[in-house]
Coordinates of C-alpha atoms in Angstrom, one line a residue:
M1 CA 89.2 39.6 -28.4
K2 CA 89.7 36.8 -26.0
G3 CA 93.4 36.6 -27.0
G4 CA 93.7 40.3 -26.5
A5 CA 92.4 40.1 -22.9
V6 CA 94.7 37.3 -22.1
D7 CA 97.7 39.2 -23.5
F8 CA 96.6 42.3 -21.5
F9 CA 97.1 40.5 -18.3
R10 CA 99.9 38.0 -19.3
D11 CA 102.3 40.6 -20.7
A12 CA 100.8 43.8 -19.0
D13 CA 102.8 46.0 -21.3
W14 CA 100.5 48.9 -20.3
L15 CA 102.1 48.8 -16.8
N16 CA 105.1 51.0 -17.5
G17 CA 107.1 53.4 -15.4
S18 CA 104.9 56.5 -15.9
R19 CA 101.7 54.6 -15.0
V20 CA 103.3 53.0 -11.9
R21 CA 104.4 56.5 -10.7
G22 CA 100.9 57.8 -11.2
Y23 CA 99.3 54.9 -9.4
A24 CA 101.8 55.3 -6.6
V25 CA 100.7 58.9 -6.1
L26 CA 97.0 57.9 -6.0
I27 CA 97.7 55.0 -3.6
G28 CA 99.8 57.4 -1.4
I29 CA 96.9 59.8 -1.1
A30 CA 94.5 57.0 -0.3
S31 CA 96.9 55.6 2.3
L32 CA 97.2 58.9 4.1
A33 CA 93.4 59.1 4.3
L34 CA 93.2 55.6 5.7
V35 CA 95.9 56.2 8.3
A36 CA 94.1 59.4 9.4
V37 CA 90.9 57.3 9.8
S38 CA 93.0 54.7 11.9
W39 CA 94.3 57.5 14.1
V40 CA 90.7 58.7 14.8
Q41 CA 89.6 55.2 15.6
A42 CA 92.6 54.7 17.9
Q43 CA 91.4 57.6 20.0
G44 CA 88.1 55.8 20.7
P45 CA 87.4 54.0 23.9
D46 CA 88.9 50.7 22.8
G47 CA 92.3 52.3 22.0
S48 CA 94.8 50.6 19.8
D49 CA 97.9 48.4 19.9
F50 CA 100.0 51.5 20.5
L51 CA 98.7 51.6 24.0
A52 CA 101.0 48.7 24.9
F53 CA 104.1 50.6 23.8
W54 CA 102.9 53.8 25.4
G55 CA 102.2 52.0 28.7
S56 CA 105.6 50.4 28.7
A57 CA 107.2 53.8 28.1
R58 CA 105.3 55.3 31.0
A59 CA 106.6 52.6 33.2
V60 CA 110.2 53.4 32.2
L61 CA 109.7 57.1 32.7
A62 CA 108.2 56.5 36.1
G63 CA 111.3 54.7 37.2
L64 CA 109.5 51.3 37.3
P65 CA 110.5 49.5 34.1
Q66 CA 109.4 46.2 35.6
A67 CA 105.9 47.5 35.5
A68 CA 105.9 47.3 31.7
Y69 CA 105.1 43.6 32.3
D70 CA 102.8 44.1 35.2
L71 CA 99.3 43.6 33.8
G72 CA 97.5 45.4 36.7
W73 CA 99.8 48.4 36.4
Q74 CA 99.4 48.6 32.7
E75 CA 95.6 48.4 33.0
K76 CA 95.6 51.2 35.5
V77 CA 97.8 53.5 33.4
Q78 CA 96.2 52.9 30.1
T79 CA 92.6 53.1 31.3
G80 CA 93.7 56.2 33.3
A81 CA 94.5 57.8 30.0
G82 CA 90.8 57.6 29.1
F83 CA 90.5 54.2 27.4
T84 CA 88.3 51.3 28.4
G85 CA 90.5 48.9 26.5
W86 CA 94.1 48.1 27.4
Y87 CA 96.9 46.0 25.9
A88 CA 99.7 43.9 27.4
F89 CA 103.3 44.6 26.5
V90 CA 105.0 41.4 25.4
N91 CA 108.2 42.5 23.7
P92 CA 111.7 41.7 25.2
P93 CA 113.2 44.3 27.5
P94 CA 115.6 45.8 24.8
F95 CA 112.5 47.1 23.1
L96 CA 112.0 49.5 26.0
F97 CA 114.8 51.5 24.6
V98 CA 112.7 52.1 21.5
T99 CA 109.4 52.8 23.2
A100 CA 110.6 54.9 26.1
P101 CA 110.8 58.4 24.4
F102 CA 107.2 58.1 23.2
G103 CA 106.0 58.1 26.8
L104 CA 106.8 61.8 27.0
L105 CA 103.9 62.5 24.7
T106 CA 100.1 62.1 25.1
V107 CA 98.6 59.0 23.5
P108 CA 97.3 60.9 20.4
L109 CA 100.6 62.7 19.8
G110 CA 102.6 59.6 20.7
W111 CA 100.6 57.6 18.1
I112 CA 101.5 60.0 15.4
A113 CA 105.1 60.3 16.4
W114 CA 105.5 56.5 16.6
V115 CA 104.1 56.0 13.1
V116 CA 106.1 58.8 11.5
V117 CA 109.5 58.0 13.1
T118 CA 109.3 54.2 12.7
Y119 CA 107.9 54.6 9.1
A120 CA 110.8 56.9 8.3
A121 CA 113.3 54.3 9.5
W122 CA 111.7 51.6 7.4
A123 CA 111.3 53.7 4.3
W124 CA 114.9 54.9 4.6
S125 CA 116.2 51.3 4.6
G126 CA 113.9 50.4 1.7
V127 CA 114.8 53.4 -0.4
K128 CA 118.6 52.7 0.2
A129 CA 118.1 49.2 -1.0
F130 CA 116.1 50.2 -4.1
P131 CA 116.8 53.8 -4.9
R132 CA 115.2 53.8 -8.4
L133 CA 112.0 52.2 -7.0
W134 CA 111.5 54.6 -4.2
P135 CA 107.8 55.4 -5.0
L136 CA 107.0 51.7 -4.6
V137 CA 108.7 51.6 -1.3
L138 CA 106.9 54.6 0.1
V139 CA 103.4 53.4 -0.7
F140 CA 103.9 49.7 0.0
P141 CA 100.5 48.4 1.3
G142 CA 102.3 46.2 3.8
A143 CA 103.5 49.5 5.4
L144 CA 99.9 50.8 5.4
I145 CA 98.5 48.1 7.6
S146 CA 101.4 48.5 10.0
A147 CA 100.9 52.2 10.2
G148 CA 97.2 51.8 10.8
H149 CA 97.8 49.5 13.8
A150 CA 100.7 51.7 15.0
Q151 CA 102.5 48.4 15.5
N152 CA 106.2 47.5 15.4
G153 CA 106.4 46.2 11.9
F154 CA 108.4 49.2 10.7
V155 CA 111.0 48.6 13.4
T156 CA 111.5 44.9 12.6
G157 CA 111.1 45.6 8.8
A158 CA 113.9 48.2 8.9
L159 CA 116.2 45.8 10.7
L160 CA 115.5 42.9 8.3
V161 CA 115.6 45.0 5.1
G162 CA 118.7 46.9 6.2
G163 CA 120.5 43.7 7.4
V164 CA 119.9 42.0 4.0
A165 CA 120.8 45.0 1.9
L166 CA 124.0 45.7 3.7
L167 CA 125.4 42.2 4.0
D168 CA 127.7 42.2 1.0
R169 CA 129.1 45.8 1.7
R170 CA 129.0 46.1 5.5
P171 CA 128.7 42.7 7.1
L172 CA 129.3 43.9 10.6
T173 CA 126.6 46.5 10.4
A174 CA 124.3 44.0 8.7
G175 CA 124.9 41.5 11.5
A176 CA 124.3 44.1 14.2
L177 CA 121.0 45.1 12.6
L178 CA 119.9 41.4 12.3
G179 CA 120.9 40.7 15.9
A180 CA 118.8 43.6 17.1
L181 CA 115.8 41.5 16.1
I182 CA 116.1 40.2 19.7
V183 CA 113.3 42.7 20.2
K184 CA 111.0 40.3 18.2
P185 CA 113.1 37.1 17.9
H186 CA 110.6 34.9 16.0
L187 CA 111.1 37.1 13.0
A188 CA 114.8 36.1 13.0
L189 CA 114.1 32.4 13.0
L190 CA 115.8 31.8 9.6
V191 CA 118.6 34.4 10.0
P192 CA 121.3 32.3 11.7
F193 CA 120.7 29.4 9.2
W194 CA 120.9 31.9 6.3
L195 CA 124.1 33.5 7.5
A196 CA 125.8 30.2 8.4
A197 CA 124.9 28.5 5.1
G198 CA 126.4 31.4 3.2
G199 CA 129.6 31.4 5.2
R200 CA 128.9 35.0 6.4
W201 CA 130.7 34.4 9.7
R202 CA 131.5 38.1 10.4
A203 CA 127.9 39.0 10.2
F204 CA 126.9 35.9 12.1
L205 CA 129.2 36.8 15.0
A206 CA 128.1 40.5 14.9
A207 CA 124.5 39.4 15.1
G208 CA 125.2 37.2 18.1
A209 CA 127.1 40.1 19.8
S210 CA 124.4 42.6 19.0
A211 CA 121.6 40.4 20.5
A212 CA 123.7 39.5 23.6
G213 CA 124.8 43.1 24.0
L214 CA 121.3 44.5 23.8
L215 CA 120.1 42.0 26.5
A216 CA 123.0 42.9 28.7
L217 CA 122.4 46.6 28.3
A218 CA 118.7 46.1 29.1
W219 CA 119.6 44.2 32.2
L220 CA 122.0 47.0 33.3
A221 CA 119.5 49.8 32.5
F222 CA 116.3 48.2 33.7
G223 CA 117.4 45.6 36.3
S224 CA 116.8 42.0 37.0
A225 CA 113.1 42.6 38.0
T226 CA 112.4 43.7 34.5
M227 CA 114.2 40.8 32.9
L228 CA 112.2 38.4 35.1
G229 CA 109.0 40.3 34.5
Y230 CA 109.4 39.7 30.8
T231 CA 109.1 35.9 31.5
D232 CA 105.6 36.7 33.0
S233 CA 104.5 38.0 29.6
W234 CA 105.1 34.6 28.2
R235 CA 102.1 33.4 30.2
A236 CA 100.0 36.2 28.8
S237 CA 100.9 35.3 25.3
A238 CA 100.2 31.7 25.9
A239 CA 96.8 32.5 27.4
L240 CA 96.0 34.6 24.4
L241 CA 96.8 31.7 22.0
R242 CA 94.9 29.2 24.2
G243 CA 91.8 31.4 24.4
G244 CA 91.9 32.9 20.9
D245 CA 88.8 32.7 18.9
S246 CA 88.5 32.4 15.1
A247 CA 88.5 36.1 14.6
F248 CA 91.9 36.3 16.5
F249 CA 93.5 33.6 14.3
L250 CA 92.1 35.0 11.1
R251 CA 94.0 38.2 11.9
M252 CA 97.2 36.1 11.8
A253 CA 99.0 35.7 8.5
T254 CA 100.3 32.2 9.1
L255 CA 99.4 28.7 8.0
Y256 CA 99.5 27.6 11.6
A257 CA 96.6 30.0 12.4
Q258 CA 94.5 28.8 9.5
V259 CA 95.0 25.2 10.3
R260 CA 94.3 25.9 14.0
I261 CA 90.9 27.2 13.1
Y262 CA 89.8 24.2 11.0
G263 CA 92.1 21.4 12.2
G264 CA 92.8 22.0 15.8
E265 CA 95.9 22.8 17.8
S266 CA 97.8 19.5 17.3
A267 CA 97.5 19.5 13.6
A268 CA 98.4 23.2 13.4
T269 CA 101.5 22.6 15.5
A270 CA 102.6 19.7 13.4
V271 CA 102.1 21.6 10.1
A272 CA 104.0 24.7 11.5
G273 CA 106.9 22.5 12.6
L274 CA 107.3 20.8 9.3
L275 CA 106.9 24.1 7.4
A276 CA 109.6 25.7 9.5
L277 CA 112.0 22.8 8.8
A278 CA 111.3 23.0 5.1
M279 CA 112.0 26.8 5.1
I280 CA 115.3 26.3 6.9
A281 CA 116.4 23.8 4.4
L282 CA 115.2 26.0 1.5
V283 CA 117.1 29.0 2.8
M284 CA 120.3 27.1 3.3
L285 CA 120.1 25.8 -0.3
G286 CA 119.3 29.3 -1.5
W287 CA 123.0 30.4 -1.6
R288 CA 123.8 27.9 -4.2
R289 CA 120.7 28.6 -6.1
M290 CA 121.3 32.4 -6.1
G291 CA 125.0 32.2 -6.9
Q292 CA 126.2 33.7 -3.5
D293 CA 124.2 36.9 -4.2
A294 CA 123.3 38.2 -0.7
M295 CA 120.4 40.3 -2.0
A296 CA 118.9 37.4 -4.0
S297 CA 119.3 34.9 -1.2
G298 CA 118.2 37.5 1.3
A299 CA 115.0 38.0 -0.7
L300 CA 114.4 34.3 -0.6
M301 CA 115.1 34.3 3.2
L302 CA 112.6 37.1 3.8
A303 CA 109.9 35.5 1.7
A304 CA 110.4 32.2 3.6
T305 CA 110.3 34.1 6.9
A306 CA 106.6 35.0 6.1
L307 CA 105.9 31.3 6.1
A308 CA 108.3 29.9 8.7
S309 CA 107.0 31.8 11.8
P310 CA 103.8 30.4 13.2
Y311 CA 103.1 33.7 15.0
L312 CA 102.9 36.5 12.6
F313 CA 100.3 39.2 11.8
N314 CA 99.8 41.1 8.6
Y315 CA 101.1 44.3 10.3
D316 CA 104.5 42.4 10.7
L317 CA 105.0 42.2 6.9
P318 CA 106.7 45.5 5.8
F319 CA 109.9 43.4 5.4
L320 CA 108.3 41.8 2.3
V321 CA 109.0 45.0 0.4
L322 CA 112.5 43.6 -0.2
P323 CA 111.6 40.3 -2.0
A324 CA 108.8 42.0 -3.9
L325 CA 110.9 44.8 -5.2
W326 CA 113.9 42.5 -5.8
L327 CA 111.6 40.7 -8.3
V328 CA 110.6 44.1 -9.8
R329 CA 114.3 45.1 -10.2
E330 CA 115.2 41.8 -11.8
G331 CA 112.3 42.0 -14.1
L332 CA 113.4 45.5 -15.2
R333 CA 116.9 44.3 -15.8
E334 CA 116.2 41.0 -17.6
G335 CA 112.6 41.2 -18.7
F336 CA 109.4 40.1 -17.0
R337 CA 108.1 36.6 -17.4
P338 CA 104.6 35.9 -18.6
W339 CA 102.1 36.8 -15.9
E340 CA 104.8 38.0 -13.6
K341 CA 103.8 41.7 -13.6
I342 CA 100.2 40.9 -12.7
A343 CA 101.4 38.5 -10.0
L344 CA 103.7 41.2 -8.6
V345 CA 100.8 43.7 -8.4
A346 CA 98.7 41.1 -6.5
L347 CA 101.6 40.3 -4.2
W348 CA 102.4 44.0 -3.6
F349 CA 98.8 44.5 -2.3
A350 CA 98.6 41.2 -0.6
P351 CA 99.6 42.2 3.0
Y352 CA 96.8 44.7 3.2
A353 CA 94.2 43.0 1.0
T354 CA 94.4 39.5 2.7
R355 CA 93.9 41.1 6.1
A356 CA 90.9 43.1 4.8
L357 CA 89.3 40.0 3.3
A358 CA 90.2 37.5 6.1
L359 CA 87.1 38.0 8.3
P360 CA 84.6 38.1 5.4
L361 CA 86.2 35.0 3.8
G362 CA 86.8 33.1 7.0
L363 CA 90.3 32.5 5.8
N364 CA 93.5 34.6 5.7
L365 CA 95.1 34.1 2.3
M366 CA 98.4 35.6 3.2
P367 CA 100.2 32.2 3.5
L368 CA 99.2 31.5 -0.1
A369 CA 100.5 34.9 -1.2
S370 CA 103.8 34.3 0.7
A371 CA 104.2 30.9 -1.0
L372 CA 103.7 32.5 -4.4
L373 CA 106.2 35.2 -3.6
L374 CA 108.7 32.5 -2.4
W375 CA 108.3 30.5 -5.6
L376 CA 108.8 33.6 -7.8
V377 CA 112.0 34.4 -6.0
W378 CA 113.2 30.8 -6.1
S379 CA 112.5 30.5 -9.8
R380 CA 114.1 33.9 -10.6
G381 CA 117.3 32.7 -8.9
A382 CA 117.8 30.0 -11.6
R383 CA 117.7 32.4 -14.4
L384 CA 121.1 33.4 -15.9
P385 CA 121.9 36.7 -17.5
G386 CA 120.8 36.8 -21.1
E387 CA 117.9 34.3 -20.6
A388 CA 115.3 37.1 -20.3
D389 CA 112.0 37.0 -22.2
G390 CA 112.7 40.5 -23.4
Q391 CA 114.3 43.7 -22.1
Q392 CA 112.1 46.2 -20.3
S393 CA 114.5 48.8 -18.8
I394 CA 112.3 51.5 -17.2
A395 CA 112.9 53.6 -14.1
I396 CA 110.0 53.8 -11.7
G397 CA 111.4 56.8 -9.8
G398 CA 112.2 58.9 -12.9

C-alpha cells in the first residue's frame, strides 16, 4: 500500500490528457468567479492598483501627461472618482501609450477592459508558443493573480513570452518585443546578457532600437516635463521601500524581500546582488547547455528572471507560463522523470498559492518555487533525445 501511494505521486500516470483538460475547465470556472470577486472588491473605497493606470490615462486625456507623476494631482483625480485610497503611477512614460485609452472609461468599466485586453494579449502569445497546450495557458494561476490585481503582468508577460518564442523565427520582432520592456525595465535584467551570449545580435540591436525609440516617441508625444516627472516617481518608489512593513515585503516574490524582513536591508541587498550575478552567469552558460535552442535557453532565462530581480510581485509572474509549459512539452515528447509531473503541478499553481499563503506563513515561498523551476529547466537541458524514462505522447488540447 505504501509503495502504491509513492508510485501514485512519483509517476502520476493518472494525470493524463483527458484529466488535465477536465481540471482546466474546473479551474477556469473557479478563476472567473475569483476575478469577479476581485472586481467587486476593487470598487470598494480602497480601490485597487488599476487606479494608478486609470489616473495616468486621465492625465494624458486632460492634456497634462506630466500630471501622471504628480502625486497631488493623482490623489485629487482618483479620490474624485469616489475612492478614499489612491495609487502612484511609477512606470516609465512609454507605458502611457498603453494606459491612455482606458481613461476614456469609468473606473469599473476600465478595470474590466484592462483585464480583458491585456489578458488576451498575454494568452495569444502563450497559445502561439504552445498551441497543443492551450488549456493550460488560459487557466495559468499566475495569470489569475495578475487579473485579480488588474496589474501590468499581462503586458510584460506577453512581451517576454512573445520575445522568447519568436527569437529563432523572427529575431527582429522578438528583439522589438523585448526592447518594449522599457515599460518595466527590471524585468529585462537578464535579456541583454541572454541575447549577447547566444550571439543573437540582430535581436539585440532590435531590442536596443525598440527601447530607445519608445523613449524618444514618449518624449515627443508627452514632452520633457513628463520625462522629468518620471524621475520624481523614483523618490516615491524609494520611500515605499524604505517605509515598507512586513506585510508589504511578504507580498513580494523575491529573495531580497524575504531576507529584508528577517535580516535587514544590508543583508538583503548583498544577497540580491550575488543572486543577480549568479543568474546572469547561468543564463549566459545556458546556450551551451541547451544546444543553441532559443526556446530552451529562453525558458531558463525566464525562470532565472523570477530570481534575479529584487523587486517583483506575484502578479508580475505570468511570464513563467513559458518555462512551466516548456517542461510539460518536453515531458510529453521524451517522457516525464520521476516526480516531475507532481512538481510541475505544484509549480503551475505556485504564483497564486505562494501569494495566498505568504501572510499566514510569514514567508513568501515563491523564490523557492522559482529555484525549483530553474533547476528543472536546467536539468532538462542536459537530456539528449532518446534518454527519456518512457514515452508519454498525449495532447492536452485535444
